[in-house]
Tab-separated table of C-alpha atoms in Angstrom:
chain	number	residue	atom	x	y	z
A	1	MET	CA	10.410	-151.157	153.111
A	2	TYR	CA	10.840	-151.968	149.430
A	3	MET	CA	7.696	-153.304	147.771
A	4	THR	CA	7.313	-154.352	144.178
A	5	ARG	CA	5.190	-152.395	141.762
A	6	GLU	CA	2.517	-155.106	141.869
A	7	GLU	CA	2.419	-155.077	145.683
A	8	VAL	CA	2.062	-151.309	145.868
A	9	LEU	CA	-0.610	-151.083	143.196
A	10	GLY	CA	-2.500	-153.969	144.831
A	11	ARG	CA	-2.583	-152.078	148.127
A	12	LEU	CA	-3.746	-148.891	146.430
A	13	ARG	CA	-6.530	-150.633	144.511
A	14	ALA	CA	-7.681	-152.231	147.774
A	15	THR	CA	-7.934	-148.730	149.272
A	16	LEU	CA	-10.045	-147.565	146.347
A	17	ARG	CA	-12.301	-150.630	146.562
A	18	LYS	CA	-13.058	-149.641	150.167
A	19	GLY	CA	-14.248	-146.243	148.943
A	20	GLN	CA	-11.297	-144.384	150.441
A	21	PRO	CA	-9.063	-141.929	148.583
A	22	ILE	CA	-5.372	-142.623	148.186
A	23	VAL	CA	-3.370	-140.347	150.486
A	24	GLY	CA	0.279	-139.766	149.670
A	25	THR	CA	2.351	-137.686	152.080
A	26	GLY	CA	5.623	-135.845	151.717
A	27	ALA	CA	8.325	-136.426	154.309
A	28	GLY	CA	11.281	-134.096	154.618
A	29	ILE	CA	12.300	-135.490	158.018
A	30	GLY	CA	11.985	-138.847	159.756
A	31	LEU	CA	9.550	-137.521	162.362
A	32	ALA	CA	7.108	-136.585	159.598
A	33	ALA	CA	7.337	-140.039	158.017
A	34	HIS	CA	6.828	-141.744	161.385
A	35	ALA	CA	3.709	-139.687	162.142
A	36	GLU	CA	2.324	-140.055	158.615
A	37	GLU	CA	2.548	-143.828	158.785
A	38	ARG	CA	0.729	-143.749	162.121
A	39	GLY	CA	-1.931	-141.588	160.492
A	40	GLY	CA	-2.555	-144.133	157.739
A	41	ALA	CA	-0.667	-142.764	154.727
A	42	ASP	CA	-0.857	-145.031	151.681
A	43	LEU	CA	2.435	-143.721	150.326
A	44	ILE	CA	5.269	-141.573	151.627
A	45	ILE	CA	7.160	-139.420	149.138
A	46	VAL	CA	10.721	-138.260	149.792
A	47	TYR	CA	12.140	-135.460	147.670
A	48	GLY	CA	14.616	-132.655	148.082
A	49	THR	CA	11.904	-130.015	148.311
A	50	GLY	CA	10.769	-131.653	151.556
A	51	LYS	CA	14.152	-131.055	153.175
A	52	TYR	CA	13.978	-127.350	152.307
A	53	ARG	CA	10.332	-127.113	153.327
A	54	MET	CA	10.962	-128.585	156.757
A	55	ALA	CA	13.960	-126.283	157.156
A	56	GLY	CA	11.567	-123.329	156.978
A	57	ARG	CA	12.172	-122.430	153.355
A	58	SER	CA	9.735	-122.287	150.473
A	59	SER	CA	9.231	-125.477	148.488
A	60	MET	CA	10.406	-123.398	145.533
A	61	ALA	CA	13.949	-123.705	146.918
A	62	GLY	CA	13.970	-127.316	145.751
A	63	ARG	CA	13.895	-126.155	142.140
A	64	PHE	CA	17.309	-124.544	142.345
A	65	ALA	CA	20.827	-125.957	142.614
A	66	PHE	CA	21.231	-125.220	146.321
A	67	GLY	CA	22.089	-128.875	146.855
A	68	ASN	CA	22.206	-132.141	144.960
A	69	ALA	CA	18.592	-133.336	144.881
A	70	ASN	CA	19.420	-136.975	144.107
A	71	ASP	CA	22.097	-137.216	146.791
A	72	LEU	CA	19.570	-135.786	149.256
A	73	VAL	CA	17.016	-138.460	148.351
A	74	LEU	CA	19.527	-141.272	148.857
A	75	LYS	CA	20.605	-139.837	152.201
A	76	MET	CA	17.033	-139.226	153.377
A	77	ALA	CA	16.194	-142.904	152.816
A	78	GLN	CA	18.321	-143.678	155.881
A	79	GLU	CA	16.248	-141.246	157.933
A	80	VAL	CA	12.790	-142.212	156.677
A	81	MET	CA	12.815	-145.955	155.999
A	82	PRO	CA	13.555	-147.166	159.553
A	83	VAL	CA	10.702	-145.150	161.104
A	84	ALA	CA	8.084	-145.958	158.431
A	85	PRO	CA	8.722	-149.666	157.815
A	86	HIS	CA	5.211	-150.623	156.749
A	87	THR	CA	4.508	-147.973	154.109
A	88	PRO	CA	5.823	-147.889	150.526
A	89	VAL	CA	8.180	-144.946	150.031
A	90	LEU	CA	8.655	-143.151	146.720
A	91	ALA	CA	11.660	-141.118	145.581
A	92	GLY	CA	11.499	-137.712	143.966
A	93	VAL	CA	14.174	-137.840	141.269
A	94	PHE	CA	15.971	-135.039	139.433
A	95	ILE	CA	15.962	-136.911	136.168
A	96	GLN	CA	18.050	-134.345	134.258
A	97	ASP	CA	21.058	-134.812	136.583
A	98	PRO	CA	23.990	-134.356	134.160
A	99	PHE	CA	26.586	-136.149	136.305
A	100	ARG	CA	24.798	-139.398	137.084
A	101	ASP	CA	24.027	-142.622	135.251
A	102	MET	CA	20.263	-142.373	135.608
A	103	MET	CA	19.545	-145.926	134.506
A	104	GLY	CA	21.966	-147.181	137.138
A	105	PHE	CA	20.358	-144.802	139.631
A	106	ILE	CA	17.119	-146.790	139.363
A	107	GLU	CA	18.875	-149.783	140.917
A	108	GLN	CA	20.415	-147.569	143.608
A	109	LEU	CA	16.972	-146.317	144.558
A	110	LYS	CA	15.598	-149.853	144.778
A	111	GLN	CA	18.533	-150.928	146.935
A	112	ALA	CA	17.862	-147.933	149.212
A	113	GLY	CA	14.305	-149.228	149.706
A	114	TYR	CA	12.326	-146.985	147.381
A	115	SER	CA	9.323	-148.608	145.707
A	116	GLY	CA	8.589	-145.926	143.124
A	117	VAL	CA	9.639	-142.648	141.545
A	118	GLN	CA	8.381	-139.165	140.840
A	119	ASN	CA	9.779	-136.431	138.588
A	120	VAL	CA	10.724	-133.958	141.340
A	121	PRO	CA	12.191	-131.437	140.763
A	122	GLY	CA	10.658	-131.877	137.325
A	123	MET	CA	11.414	-129.674	134.367
A	124	GLY	CA	7.689	-129.497	133.643
A	125	GLY	CA	7.252	-127.372	136.744
A	126	MET	CA	9.568	-124.708	135.335
A	127	ASP	CA	6.642	-123.229	133.412
A	128	GLN	CA	5.117	-122.243	136.748
A	129	MET	CA	8.275	-120.232	137.429
A	130	GLU	CA	9.418	-118.700	134.167
A	131	GLY	CA	6.789	-119.416	131.565
A	132	ALA	CA	6.404	-122.030	128.856
A	133	ARG	CA	9.380	-120.587	126.933
A	134	THR	CA	11.753	-122.060	129.532
A	135	VAL	CA	10.286	-125.537	129.144
A	136	THR	CA	10.482	-125.229	125.355
A	137	SER	CA	14.154	-124.269	125.640
A	138	LEU	CA	14.866	-127.225	127.933
A	139	ASP	CA	13.162	-129.598	125.520
A	140	ALA	CA	15.149	-128.150	122.612
A	141	ALA	CA	18.359	-128.736	124.575
A	142	GLY	CA	17.407	-132.371	125.157
A	143	ILE	CA	17.000	-131.966	128.930
A	144	GLY	CA	13.242	-131.616	129.168
A	145	MET	CA	10.207	-133.861	129.240
A	146	ALA	CA	11.657	-136.459	126.845
A	147	MET	CA	14.248	-137.399	129.483
A	148	GLU	CA	11.560	-137.702	132.130
A	149	LEU	CA	9.394	-139.907	129.933
A	150	ALA	CA	12.311	-142.239	129.146
A	151	PHE	CA	13.362	-142.510	132.805
A	152	LEU	CA	9.815	-143.210	133.983
A	153	ARG	CA	9.370	-145.952	131.370
A	154	ALA	CA	12.638	-147.554	132.430
A	155	ALA	CA	11.727	-147.389	136.125
A	156	LYS	CA	8.380	-149.037	135.429
A	157	ASP	CA	10.042	-151.754	133.354
A	158	ARG	CA	12.349	-152.439	136.313
A	159	GLY	CA	9.486	-152.941	138.734
A	160	MET	CA	9.015	-149.500	140.268
A	161	VAL	CA	5.739	-147.620	140.601
A	162	THR	CA	5.637	-144.433	138.520
A	163	THR	CA	3.621	-141.508	139.834
A	164	PRO	CA	4.819	-138.330	138.117
A	165	TYR	CA	3.526	-134.790	138.475
A	166	ALA	CA	1.879	-133.106	135.488
A	167	TYR	CA	1.772	-129.315	135.537
A	168	ASN	CA	-0.398	-128.660	132.480
A	169	LEU	CA	-2.669	-130.397	129.998
A	170	THR	CA	0.079	-131.204	127.489
A	171	GLN	CA	2.241	-132.874	130.119
A	172	ALA	CA	-0.731	-134.768	131.521
A	173	VAL	CA	-1.446	-136.286	128.113
A	174	GLN	CA	2.234	-137.105	127.508
A	175	LEU	CA	2.641	-138.791	130.885
A	176	ALA	CA	-0.605	-140.727	130.532
A	177	ALA	CA	0.380	-141.988	127.086
A	178	ASN	CA	3.750	-142.941	128.585
A	179	GLY	CA	2.017	-145.526	130.783
A	180	SER	CA	2.187	-143.856	134.204
A	181	ASP	CA	0.749	-146.025	136.956
A	182	MET	CA	-0.500	-142.927	138.717
A	183	LEU	CA	-0.575	-139.327	137.624
A	184	CYS	CA	-0.619	-136.441	140.088
A	185	LEU	CA	-2.058	-133.231	138.643
A	186	HIS	CA	-0.153	-130.292	140.115
A	187	VAL	CA	-2.013	-126.966	140.273
A	188	GLY	CA	0.753	-124.868	141.855
A	189	LEU	CA	2.649	-124.449	145.097
A	190	THR	CA	0.466	-124.646	148.205
A	191	THR	CA	-1.016	-121.275	149.134
A	192	LYS	CA	-1.440	-121.657	152.902
A	193	GLY	CA	0.912	-121.553	155.879
A	194	LEU	CA	3.931	-119.485	156.914
A	195	THR	CA	5.893	-120.052	153.691
A	196	ALA	CA	2.850	-120.140	151.427
A	197	ALA	CA	3.022	-119.427	147.723
A	198	GLN	CA	1.269	-116.230	146.725
A	199	VAL	CA	0.201	-117.199	143.208
A	200	ALA	CA	-2.230	-119.988	142.313
A	201	PRO	CA	-5.637	-120.276	140.658
A	202	PRO	CA	-8.717	-120.181	142.917
A	203	ILE	CA	-10.089	-123.587	143.820
A	204	GLU	CA	-13.073	-123.207	141.468
A	205	ARG	CA	-10.709	-122.657	138.549
A	206	CYS	CA	-8.583	-125.609	139.690
A	207	ALA	CA	-11.648	-127.863	139.581
A	208	GLN	CA	-12.377	-126.751	136.016
A	209	MET	CA	-8.769	-127.383	134.962
A	210	LEU	CA	-8.690	-130.804	136.575
A	211	ASN	CA	-11.884	-131.867	134.822
A	212	SER	CA	-10.481	-130.894	131.430
A	213	TRP	CA	-7.144	-132.618	132.115
A	214	ILE	CA	-8.809	-135.819	133.307
A	215	GLU	CA	-10.961	-136.046	130.196
A	216	ALA	CA	-7.825	-135.905	128.039
A	217	ILE	CA	-5.955	-138.363	130.258
A	218	ARG	CA	-8.731	-140.927	130.063
A	219	SER	CA	-8.608	-140.862	126.266
A	220	GLU	CA	-4.902	-141.770	126.405
A	221	ASN	CA	-4.752	-144.142	129.361
A	222	PRO	CA	-8.001	-145.165	131.050
A	223	ASP	CA	-6.138	-147.288	133.616
A	224	THR	CA	-3.931	-144.648	135.233
A	225	ILE	CA	-4.886	-143.605	138.769
A	226	ILE	CA	-5.354	-139.830	138.972
A	227	LEU	CA	-4.529	-137.713	142.001
A	228	CYS	CA	-4.170	-133.991	142.627
A	229	HIS	CA	-1.859	-131.706	144.560
A	230	GLY	CA	-1.076	-128.120	145.436
A	231	GLY	CA	-2.367	-124.604	145.002
A	232	PRO	CA	-5.449	-123.910	147.100
A	233	ILE	CA	-6.005	-127.654	147.751
A	234	ALA	CA	-4.317	-127.500	151.133
A	235	GLU	CA	-6.663	-128.947	153.752
A	236	PRO	CA	-9.195	-131.806	153.972
A	237	GLN	CA	-12.122	-129.497	153.246
A	238	ASP	CA	-10.357	-128.263	150.098
A	239	PHE	CA	-9.850	-131.797	148.822
A	240	SER	CA	-13.450	-132.588	149.738
A	241	TYR	CA	-14.512	-129.731	147.446
A	242	ILE	CA	-12.408	-131.190	144.637
A	243	MET	CA	-13.906	-134.663	145.123
A	244	ARG	CA	-17.410	-133.171	144.836
A	245	HIS	CA	-16.641	-131.119	141.734
A	246	VAL	CA	-14.122	-133.240	139.812
A	247	GLU	CA	-15.006	-136.577	138.247
A	248	GLY	CA	-12.283	-139.208	138.398
A	249	ILE	CA	-10.009	-137.992	141.211
A	250	SER	CA	-8.813	-140.964	143.275
A	251	GLY	CA	-6.580	-139.291	145.828
A	252	PHE	CA	-4.361	-136.489	147.025
A	253	TYR	CA	-0.656	-135.915	147.578
A	254	GLY	CA	-0.008	-133.645	150.542
A	255	ALA	CA	3.429	-132.237	151.248
A	256	SER	CA	3.082	-128.742	152.678
A	257	SER	CA	-0.518	-129.682	153.423
A	258	ILE	CA	0.425	-132.569	155.697
A	259	GLU	CA	3.978	-132.148	156.950
A	260	ARG	CA	4.480	-128.366	157.000
A	261	ILE	CA	1.220	-126.535	157.748
A	262	PRO	CA	0.077	-128.763	160.666
A	263	VAL	CA	3.565	-128.585	162.220
A	264	GLU	CA	3.657	-124.799	161.880
A	265	ARG	CA	0.284	-124.463	163.554
A	266	ALA	CA	1.112	-126.899	166.356
A	267	LEU	CA	4.419	-125.207	167.152
A	268	VAL	CA	2.937	-121.708	167.081
A	269	ASP	CA	0.075	-122.839	169.314
A	270	ALA	CA	2.256	-124.705	171.824
A	271	THR	CA	4.719	-121.829	172.097
A	272	SER	CA	1.995	-119.194	172.454
A	273	ARG	CA	0.237	-121.206	175.185
A	274	PHE	CA	3.439	-121.306	177.219
A	275	ARG	CA	3.769	-117.577	176.542
A	276	THR	CA	0.369	-116.888	178.181
A	277	LEU	CA	1.478	-118.349	181.531
A	278	HIS	CA	2.381	-115.988	184.386
A	279	ILE	CA	4.826	-116.142	187.257
A	280	ALA	CA	5.173	-113.870	190.256
A	281	PRO	CA	6.920	-110.613	189.287
A	282	ARG	CA	10.667	-110.667	189.931
A	283	PRO	CA	11.695	-107.033	190.492
A	284	ASP	CA	15.254	-108.110	191.224
A	285	ALA	CA	15.669	-110.007	187.951
A	286	VAL	CA	18.680	-108.735	186.051
């Protein structure tokens, strides 16, 4: 259900006033969105990585041109919106799409029912794959962070909530200064589950990084709502640790943490419990 920027932010501030963290959930399939709404998600985020993740692939697959990320997001709206009608849904947008009018795409997203946007797959995340040199090269080619900043400003001006990922301190400051409504600090791909990432800082180091990023963000934009995502922050107890050790965190975005890992565990458990059952031996079975 499409909600205006003011409606969404009003709901989120009401959650914070009640002393509850904001919980955003990724949905790569309609079943996930339906269950997440029932569980009380404040926001549901739809991006191409979710489709790969729920197909049993690594979230990293969403950073490559295996499919058209923006076409996927438009198509997935038809799957997610009808089964999560009471929760604002955000779109992960490949902002550097070379074959699309991105300003016109904002209106397409609104018409599809999306209330906000994220920069997924974002070029900022490329430094977690190939090193900062790749991001520098993208910026020099005019297809880096500057495009993301311009798109996010335009989406906000047109009434959409902006909640981009920041993958390092420099990006966090840029996105805060750009006027992001919310800013999700990304500390790496989630390191738990069957398709877990193998490289991420330990949670203690993540807490230190987040504290330093938040201090810089606050100096640029004291009003932005700050959330975290990824790496070793995969389960409620992990986020609880972050809340105790990081000043200024208002919520968590869970993708693998909420739609992949619990499903993996439930399916493994259900299958294995059927596997433990016994029947009378059938010597004549062929």
